[in-house]
Amino acid sequence: MQTRGPSIWERMLSIDRRILYLLLFANIVLFLLLPIRMRAAVSPPVQKFYDEIEKLQPGDLVMISSNWSASTLAENQPQLEAVIRHLMRKKAKFTLISVEAQSRDISYRLASRLTPEGGYEYGRDWAHFGFVTNLIVSIKGMVNNLPDTIKKDVRGTPVSELPLLKGITSLRQYKMIIDVTPSATVPFWISYAPKETKILYCPTSVMAAEAYTFLDSGQIKGMITGAKGAQEYEQLLGIVGLGTRFVNAISFSHVLIILFIFLGNLALFMNRRQMRQEG
Amino acid sequence: METLWLSGLAQYQHAADNWFAAILIAVIATTVLVSIAIARSGASLYIRRIPGLDAIDEAIGRSTEMGRPVTMIPGMTAFGVVAVQALTIFKYITKQIARFATPMRLLTGDATVYAVAQEAIQDAYNEAGRPDLYDPDAIRFLSDRQFAFASGVAGLIQRERVAANFMFGEFFAESLIFAETGNIVGAIQVAGTISFTQVPFFVAACDYTIIGDEFYATSAYLSREPVLLGSLVGQDIAKLLFVLIAITGAVLTSIFGADAPVVKLLGQPGGWDAFFGGGQ
Amino acid sequence: MDLQQFLPLSLDRINVWIGVLCTLAIYSLLYRENPLYRFFEHMYIGLAAGYSLGPLGVDILYRYWITPIWVQGQWAWAFLVPFGMYLYFIYSERYGWVSRLVIGALVGTSAGLFFQEFASRYVVQLHSTLSRPLWMSSANPEADLFGVITNWVFIIILVSVLVYFTFSYPQKGVVKNVATAGRWFLMIGLGAIFGNTVMARMALLIGRIYYLLSDWLMIRI
Amino acid sequence: MWQIQNPNTPTGQLILWMIVLGAFIMIMGLVPLLHALPPRGRRAIIVIITFITGLFFAIEFFLPINKEQKNFLTDAIQPAQQAVQVITALALALGTYGLVRLHLRNVVQQRAQWGYSLVLLISFVMMATFSITNTLSEQGLVEKTPLLEQGFKLLFDYTLVQLDAAMFSLIAFYIFSAAYRAFRIRSVEAGILMFTAIVVMIGVVPLGATISPYLPGVANWILTSLNAPVQRAIEFGVGIGGLAMAIRLWLSLERGVT
């Protein structure tokens, strides 16, 4: 019996996965270094997000719920940075809260680093409420009695003594809630936040598709989808941030994946046909 | 109030903000409880056989022809409602393959599920009349770390060249590693999960995927547990009620406009204030 | 590139190099499972678990339990933590069931809170669905042809997917066709999730490679 | 009645310590008593506790409200949230306790690969120390020394954060290899799914807008007009299922789990 080496299709199907890994790595390095900048078509949810923040008046209070840890840093950090920068342009005051332990420190450090840019001072213009274990009851508590529910900020100051929360007794006095998150926290805000506040959403891309039903019903007023959405937002703000730096590599990693889904199907198809021909 | 609604700001603090919601909750809760009571009283409730079950049977059939082992993976599912229902399905599969003495492996990433699974699989072999086939070593707790567990599963699937791979429960990012390895060894794969973010990977890589509520229906169909059956029937009625309200409401909106009192009754804040008194 | 600045000679650079070492050790798994990866994986689990004690201890226990008792004198809170400690009986074979008293309280809480979630999350979506005009008329002056068609598409897809997820009657004839269409429509939603998931995962890897290039190799991007 | 008069005097502190100690002894003393109950009695207590905690939030939601948007239970929400926070924290710490217990046992009994367990325990202890002192120092309760600041920065920013980010970026590699080796267009369903995914993947990134100005619009139309109703149907299914499960769990009807 004549033995034959594996056909090209067979060899393609049994390619070592490590070669694929290297290919992806090289693709990303290449397109990260690529100096061209493509302009995005700003998607409607991002535009709505931008417009909502544009409507804020100086001194308006915004709650940022930051629930991401380092694992989704590449998606959520560009979002949070862009949002804080925009809030500072509008001179809106903000407070942060985290239901994710790591995010307590990550978001506190990030805000501490960014706020001097806008001349923001802790306590006067922004504050961090720290970590809570159960967001639902925290929201319910804040609606009914905010100072008693939060008690103290991360620096140990009773929140009723913070200048920016002077006269604030309830979450109802906030204008807006912005949820920056990789997990299912936005339903908590949708379900338990007071009706006086608008909800804006910065999910990782994984969760964006599911949120379109909330955008349709108006339960969410705007959405920034992952790092890609952050790039669109940076374009609207006219700044170059992480999103803008990442977006070429995102585009072309998609091209690579689509190409390989096609190749994989082709190789399988050709291989089957060959085997059938050979009986 | 209307302007608030039109801008989409409608998170409710109390039932008084929207009595329609309270009425709907009461109706659905009653329906579910009544159906459970009917199921418990011994009446046999009908649940249709979903196509996913045929896919399971077909996979079992083909794996017995090959004589290679079958893997069952509840993944990292923590012990709870979902894990118990996944085990119901695994019990069914075990009973079927016991007739042909096909070997099985159950791989879990949760210690509590591991303990319960041992009991369940032993039961399955006893019920199939083949207690001799039960091998405690076939049920394995590999690791509670996501990727350590995934690589353990991948290694086993490749070493034993499994014939069929069943994945039921809750899955996270590791799902695609299982599906990919199963695909490489040419296993017939059926997955069932309530984790919608992982369903696409299963659809792309498995022969059949049982999606969302179908998962609960499968286990209720197989276990005939009255509470599950009754609840499922109650949920069905609620879903049809939602369909009915959506269609009737859309027709009413088309005829009378979105601000007509009759449309307001169907869930607009303050729609029922004339009857009950409102929130503000 | 200035070698002096690149090498781990200052405190800041040492930190960056440690971060890179961590990343590369984790990536060594891609070649094969190895002791270095295991070492760093266990370190990761240990660090993550240890870290959580800070926020748990200070932000929760100190803020919500210690301060109210010892600073404000609200003595009744004293009973809370011992009751919560019942949870830790879960590892006891004899008294394990006691932990279910606390679990029961947590389960009851989330069940009781769900009614509000049902009202604000789902009923609002129901109302948003039914307030879509299906034809143009004087009752809905702002409805246009495209909007009306979109509304039909919306309701048809919604209904067929919901019908697909019903189980308590035999699906035959028209209903079966509707349900099959429902499964196909479902695939559109799942495809959207799929595309977005790929994007998310790629972004995470890109973020990591960006760190290697910009922070470690000091390339301006 | 719920508050003692002068908590910050030595006498006040002593009284509070006595109360806490007494509470601890009392609650723990209840365990043998509870254990003496027959299985049916134990179950009854669990069922009652589950029911009452659920009832509190349910009544607060359903009862009519006054002009200040409150009913007689609304003011009790604040202390209730305080209690839930603390209990949830203890539940979260339970996972940590289980982990440490397991690896401590590995080390003590020198089980296979106990060296890795030791690594885990050492990093746990170090990080716990730095994390707690760092959080306390932010609140001004302990002094912020350079050693503390540097140590926490090293452990948190340059080790934990890096490991966490690296661990999850692995999935990108897996997706790529799975896309090539397992994602087959084997049916109409898989075909629809892949087609949608590809249009979305290209349409939403700037490359799509560069290829054709219509692509982003098409992708957005798919997401808002075709994807949104699907997601809403899923939401309805999940919501109704969630309500049914909430009722089953609240009334302790679910078998095999509780």
GROMACS .gro file of C-alpha atoms in nm, chain A residues 11-223:
model
  213
   11ARG     CA    1  -0.144   1.980   0.797
   12MET     CA    2  -0.336   2.304   0.828
   13LEU     CA    3  -0.594   2.142   1.052
   14SER     CA    4  -0.332   1.995   1.283
   15ILE     CA    5  -0.124   2.311   1.310
   16ASP     CA    6   0.038   2.359   1.651
   17ARG     CA    7  -0.165   2.600   1.859
   18ARG     CA    8   0.149   2.779   1.971
   19ILE     CA    9   0.206   2.896   1.616
   20LEU     CA   10  -0.142   3.048   1.624
   21TYR     CA   11  -0.065   3.218   1.956
   22LEU     CA   12   0.252   3.370   1.814
   23LEU     CA   13   0.064   3.490   1.510
   24LEU     CA   14  -0.192   3.672   1.723
   25PHE     CA   15   0.079   3.824   1.941
   26ALA     CA   16   0.275   3.946   1.641
   27ASN     CA   17  -0.038   4.085   1.478
   28ILE     CA   18  -0.119   4.291   1.786
   29VAL     CA   19   0.236   4.421   1.833
   30LEU     CA   20   0.244   4.524   1.467
   31PHE     CA   21  -0.084   4.714   1.472
   32LEU     CA   22  -0.018   4.874   1.810
   33LEU     CA   23   0.294   5.028   1.661
   34LEU     CA   24   0.120   5.129   1.339
   35PRO     CA   25   0.114   5.510   1.351
   36ILE     CA   26  -0.198   5.570   1.138
   37ARG     CA   27  -0.517   5.685   1.311
   38MET     CA   28  -0.850   5.585   1.160
   39ARG     CA   29  -1.149   5.799   1.247
   40ALA     CA   30  -1.440   5.613   1.394
   41ALA     CA   31  -1.804   5.668   1.312
   42VAL     CA   32  -1.929   5.759   1.658
   43SER     CA   33  -2.203   5.511   1.744
   44PRO     CA   34  -2.540   5.650   1.865
   45PRO     CA   35  -2.511   5.514   2.223
   46VAL     CA   36  -2.174   5.689   2.268
   47GLN     CA   37  -2.310   6.011   2.117
   48LYS     CA   38  -2.606   5.999   2.357
   49PHE     CA   39  -2.370   5.943   2.648
   50TYR     CA   40  -2.171   6.248   2.545
   51ASP     CA   41  -2.482   6.462   2.501
   52GLU     CA   42  -2.615   6.367   2.844
   53ILE     CA   43  -2.294   6.476   3.015
   54GLU     CA   44  -2.290   6.793   2.806
   55LYS     CA   45  -2.627   6.882   2.961
   56LEU     CA   46  -2.480   6.886   3.314
   57GLN     CA   47  -2.452   7.220   3.493
   58PRO     CA   48  -2.146   7.318   3.698
   59GLY     CA   49  -2.183   7.178   4.048
   60ASP     CA   50  -2.421   6.896   3.950
   61LEU     CA   51  -2.358   6.575   4.142
   62VAL     CA   52  -2.276   6.250   3.964
   63MET     CA   53  -2.233   5.904   4.116
   64ILE     CA   54  -1.972   5.685   3.950
   65SER     CA   55  -2.006   5.318   4.031
   66SER     CA   56  -1.669   5.165   3.953
   67ASN     CA   57  -1.670   4.788   3.980
   68TRP     CA   58  -1.382   4.666   3.772
   69SER     CA   59  -1.062   4.500   3.875
   70ALA     CA   60  -0.732   4.474   3.692
   71SER     CA   61  -0.856   4.179   3.488
   72THR     CA   62  -1.060   4.413   3.268
   73LEU     CA   63  -0.832   4.712   3.301
   74ALA     CA   64  -0.780   4.748   2.926
   75GLU     CA   65  -1.153   4.796   2.870
   76ASN     CA   66  -1.264   4.991   3.176
   77GLN     CA   67  -0.970   5.219   3.246
   78PRO     CA   68  -1.000   5.415   2.918
   79GLN     CA   69  -1.373   5.454   2.986
   80LEU     CA   70  -1.331   5.582   3.341
   81GLU     CA   71  -1.052   5.819   3.238
   82ALA     CA   72  -1.255   5.967   2.953
   83VAL     CA   73  -1.563   6.005   3.172
   84ILE     CA   74  -1.378   6.177   3.457
   85ARG     CA   75  -1.207   6.414   3.213
   86HIS     CA   76  -1.542   6.506   3.061
   87LEU     CA   77  -1.703   6.559   3.401
   88MET     CA   78  -1.417   6.789   3.498
   89ARG     CA   79  -1.468   6.995   3.181
   90LYS     CA   80  -1.832   7.041   3.281
   91LYS     CA   81  -1.726   7.125   3.639
   92ALA     CA   82  -1.958   6.854   3.764
   93LYS     CA   83  -1.881   6.706   4.105
   94PHE     CA   84  -1.865   6.332   4.149
   95THR     CA   85  -1.848   6.058   4.408
   96LEU     CA   86  -1.724   5.705   4.350
   97ILE     CA   87  -1.842   5.377   4.500
   98SER     CA   88  -1.720   5.020   4.440
   99VAL     CA   89  -1.880   4.683   4.493
  100GLU     CA   90  -1.558   4.516   4.380
  101ALA     CA   91  -1.280   4.512   4.639
  102GLN     CA   92  -0.990   4.573   4.399
  103SER     CA   93  -1.174   4.855   4.230
  104ARG     CA   94  -1.186   5.046   4.555
  105ASP     CA   95  -0.813   5.109   4.532
  106ILE     CA   96  -0.781   5.110   4.154
  107SER     CA   97  -1.049   5.374   4.101
  108TYR     CA   98  -0.938   5.581   4.402
  109ARG     CA   99  -0.581   5.591   4.272
  110LEU     CA  100  -0.693   5.662   3.917
  111ALA     CA  101  -0.914   5.952   4.026
  112SER     CA  102  -0.644   6.088   4.259
  113ARG     CA  103  -0.406   6.090   3.961
  114LEU     CA  104  -0.647   6.252   3.714
  115THR     CA  105  -0.828   6.511   3.925
  116PRO     CA  106  -0.540   6.761   3.963
  117GLU     CA  107  -0.563   6.811   3.581
  118GLY     CA  108  -0.898   6.979   3.628
  119GLY     CA  109  -0.799   7.156   3.948
  120TYR     CA  110  -1.025   6.922   4.145
  121GLU     CA  111  -0.975   6.889   4.515
  122TYR     CA  112  -1.073   6.587   4.723
  123GLY     CA  113  -1.371   6.658   4.943
  124ARG     CA  114  -1.460   6.979   4.766
  125ASP     CA  115  -1.512   6.844   4.415
  126TRP     CA  116  -1.498   6.470   4.444
  127ALA     CA  117  -1.497   6.188   4.700
  128HIS     CA  118  -1.475   5.810   4.718
  129PHE     CA  119  -1.729   5.616   4.926
  130GLY     CA  120  -1.515   5.302   4.936
  131PHE     CA  121  -1.616   4.943   4.909
  132VAL     CA  122  -1.957   4.791   4.982
  133THR     CA  123  -2.041   4.422   4.972
  134ASN     CA  124  -2.402   4.448   4.863
  135LEU     CA  125  -2.482   4.715   4.610
  136ILE     CA  126  -2.860   4.663   4.616
  137VAL     CA  127  -2.906   4.749   4.981
  138SER     CA  128  -2.651   5.028   4.952
  139ILE     CA  129  -2.855   5.189   4.677
  140LYS     CA  130  -3.177   5.147   4.873
  141GLY     CA  131  -3.009   5.292   5.178
  142MET     CA  132  -2.866   5.589   4.986
  143VAL     CA  133  -3.208   5.670   4.843
  144ASN     CA  134  -3.357   5.696   5.190
  145ASN     CA  135  -3.067   5.836   5.388
  146LEU     CA  136  -2.734   5.885   5.217
  147PRO     CA  137  -2.516   6.014   5.504
  148ASP     CA  138  -2.626   5.738   5.743
  149THR     CA  139  -2.581   5.469   5.479
  150ILE     CA  140  -2.231   5.564   5.367
  151LYS     CA  141  -2.122   5.702   5.707
  152LYS     CA  142  -1.756   5.764   5.611
  153ASP     CA  143  -1.555   5.807   5.292
  154VAL     CA  144  -1.224   5.631   5.220
  155ARG     CA  145  -1.035   5.896   5.416
  156GLY     CA  146  -1.243   5.837   5.725
  157THR     CA  147  -1.432   6.167   5.708
  158PRO     CA  148  -1.804   6.147   5.788
  159VAL     CA  149  -1.972   6.217   5.453
  160SER     CA  150  -2.202   6.478   5.608
  161GLU     CA  151  -1.888   6.687   5.673
  162LEU     CA  152  -1.765   6.673   5.312
  163PRO     CA  153  -1.811   7.019   5.149
  164LEU     CA  154  -1.935   6.868   4.822
  165LEU     CA  155  -2.215   6.679   4.998
  166LYS     CA  156  -2.343   6.978   5.193
  167GLY     CA  157  -2.720   6.951   5.216
  168ILE     CA  158  -2.726   6.617   5.034
  169THR     CA  159  -2.949   6.367   5.213
  170SER     CA  160  -3.050   6.129   4.937
  171LEU     CA  161  -2.939   5.980   4.609
  172ARG     CA  162  -3.243   6.157   4.464
  173GLN     CA  163  -3.039   6.479   4.467
  174TYR     CA  164  -2.786   6.333   4.226
  175LYS     CA  165  -2.832   6.410   3.856
  176MET     CA  166  -2.671   6.102   3.714
  177ILE     CA  167  -2.529   5.758   3.779
  178ILE     CA  168  -2.244   5.621   3.567
  179ASP     CA  169  -2.171   5.251   3.601
  180VAL     CA  170  -1.823   5.145   3.486
  181THR     CA  171  -1.829   4.771   3.513
  182PRO     CA  172  -1.735   4.427   3.379
  183SER     CA  173  -2.013   4.247   3.568
  184ALA     CA  174  -2.391   4.258   3.594
  185THR     CA  175  -2.420   4.561   3.822
  186VAL     CA  176  -2.622   4.793   3.601
  187PRO     CA  177  -2.947   4.600   3.661
  188PHE     CA  178  -2.906   4.693   4.028
  189TRP     CA  179  -2.898   5.063   3.942
  190ILE     CA  180  -3.184   5.022   3.694
  191SER     CA  181  -3.390   4.842   3.957
  192TYR     CA  182  -3.317   5.033   4.275
  193ALA     CA  183  -3.190   5.381   4.190
  194PRO     CA  184  -3.436   5.671   4.229
  195LYS     CA  185  -3.630   5.786   3.925
  196GLU     CA  186  -3.480   6.134   3.950
  197THR     CA  187  -3.139   6.010   3.831
  198LYS     CA  188  -3.032   5.917   3.479
  199ILE     CA  189  -2.823   5.606   3.430
  200LEU     CA  190  -2.527   5.591   3.193
  201TYR     CA  191  -2.338   5.272   3.128
  202CYS     CA  192  -1.975   5.180   3.057
  203PRO     CA  193  -1.966   4.802   3.021
  204THR     CA  194  -1.693   4.578   2.886
  205SER     CA  195  -1.778   4.481   2.529
  206VAL     CA  196  -1.891   4.134   2.642
  207MET     CA  197  -2.195   4.283   2.810
  208ALA     CA  198  -2.278   4.553   2.558
  209ALA     CA  199  -2.504   4.349   2.328
  210GLU     CA  200  -2.733   4.259   2.617
  211ALA     CA  201  -2.776   4.625   2.713
  212TYR     CA  202  -2.944   4.732   2.390
  213THR     CA  203  -3.283   4.642   2.535
  214PHE     CA  204  -3.222   4.893   2.816
  215LEU     CA  205  -3.110   5.157   2.567
  216ASP     CA  206  -3.428   5.098   2.368
  217SER     CA  207  -3.650   5.140   2.673
  218GLY     CA  208  -3.458   5.442   2.796
  219GLN     CA  209  -3.358   5.271   3.121
  220ILE     CA  210  -3.001   5.351   3.016
  221LYS     CA  211  -2.943   5.689   2.855
  222GLY     CA  212  -2.613   5.616   2.685
  223MET     CA  213  -2.340   5.355   2.663
   0.00000   0.00000   0.00000
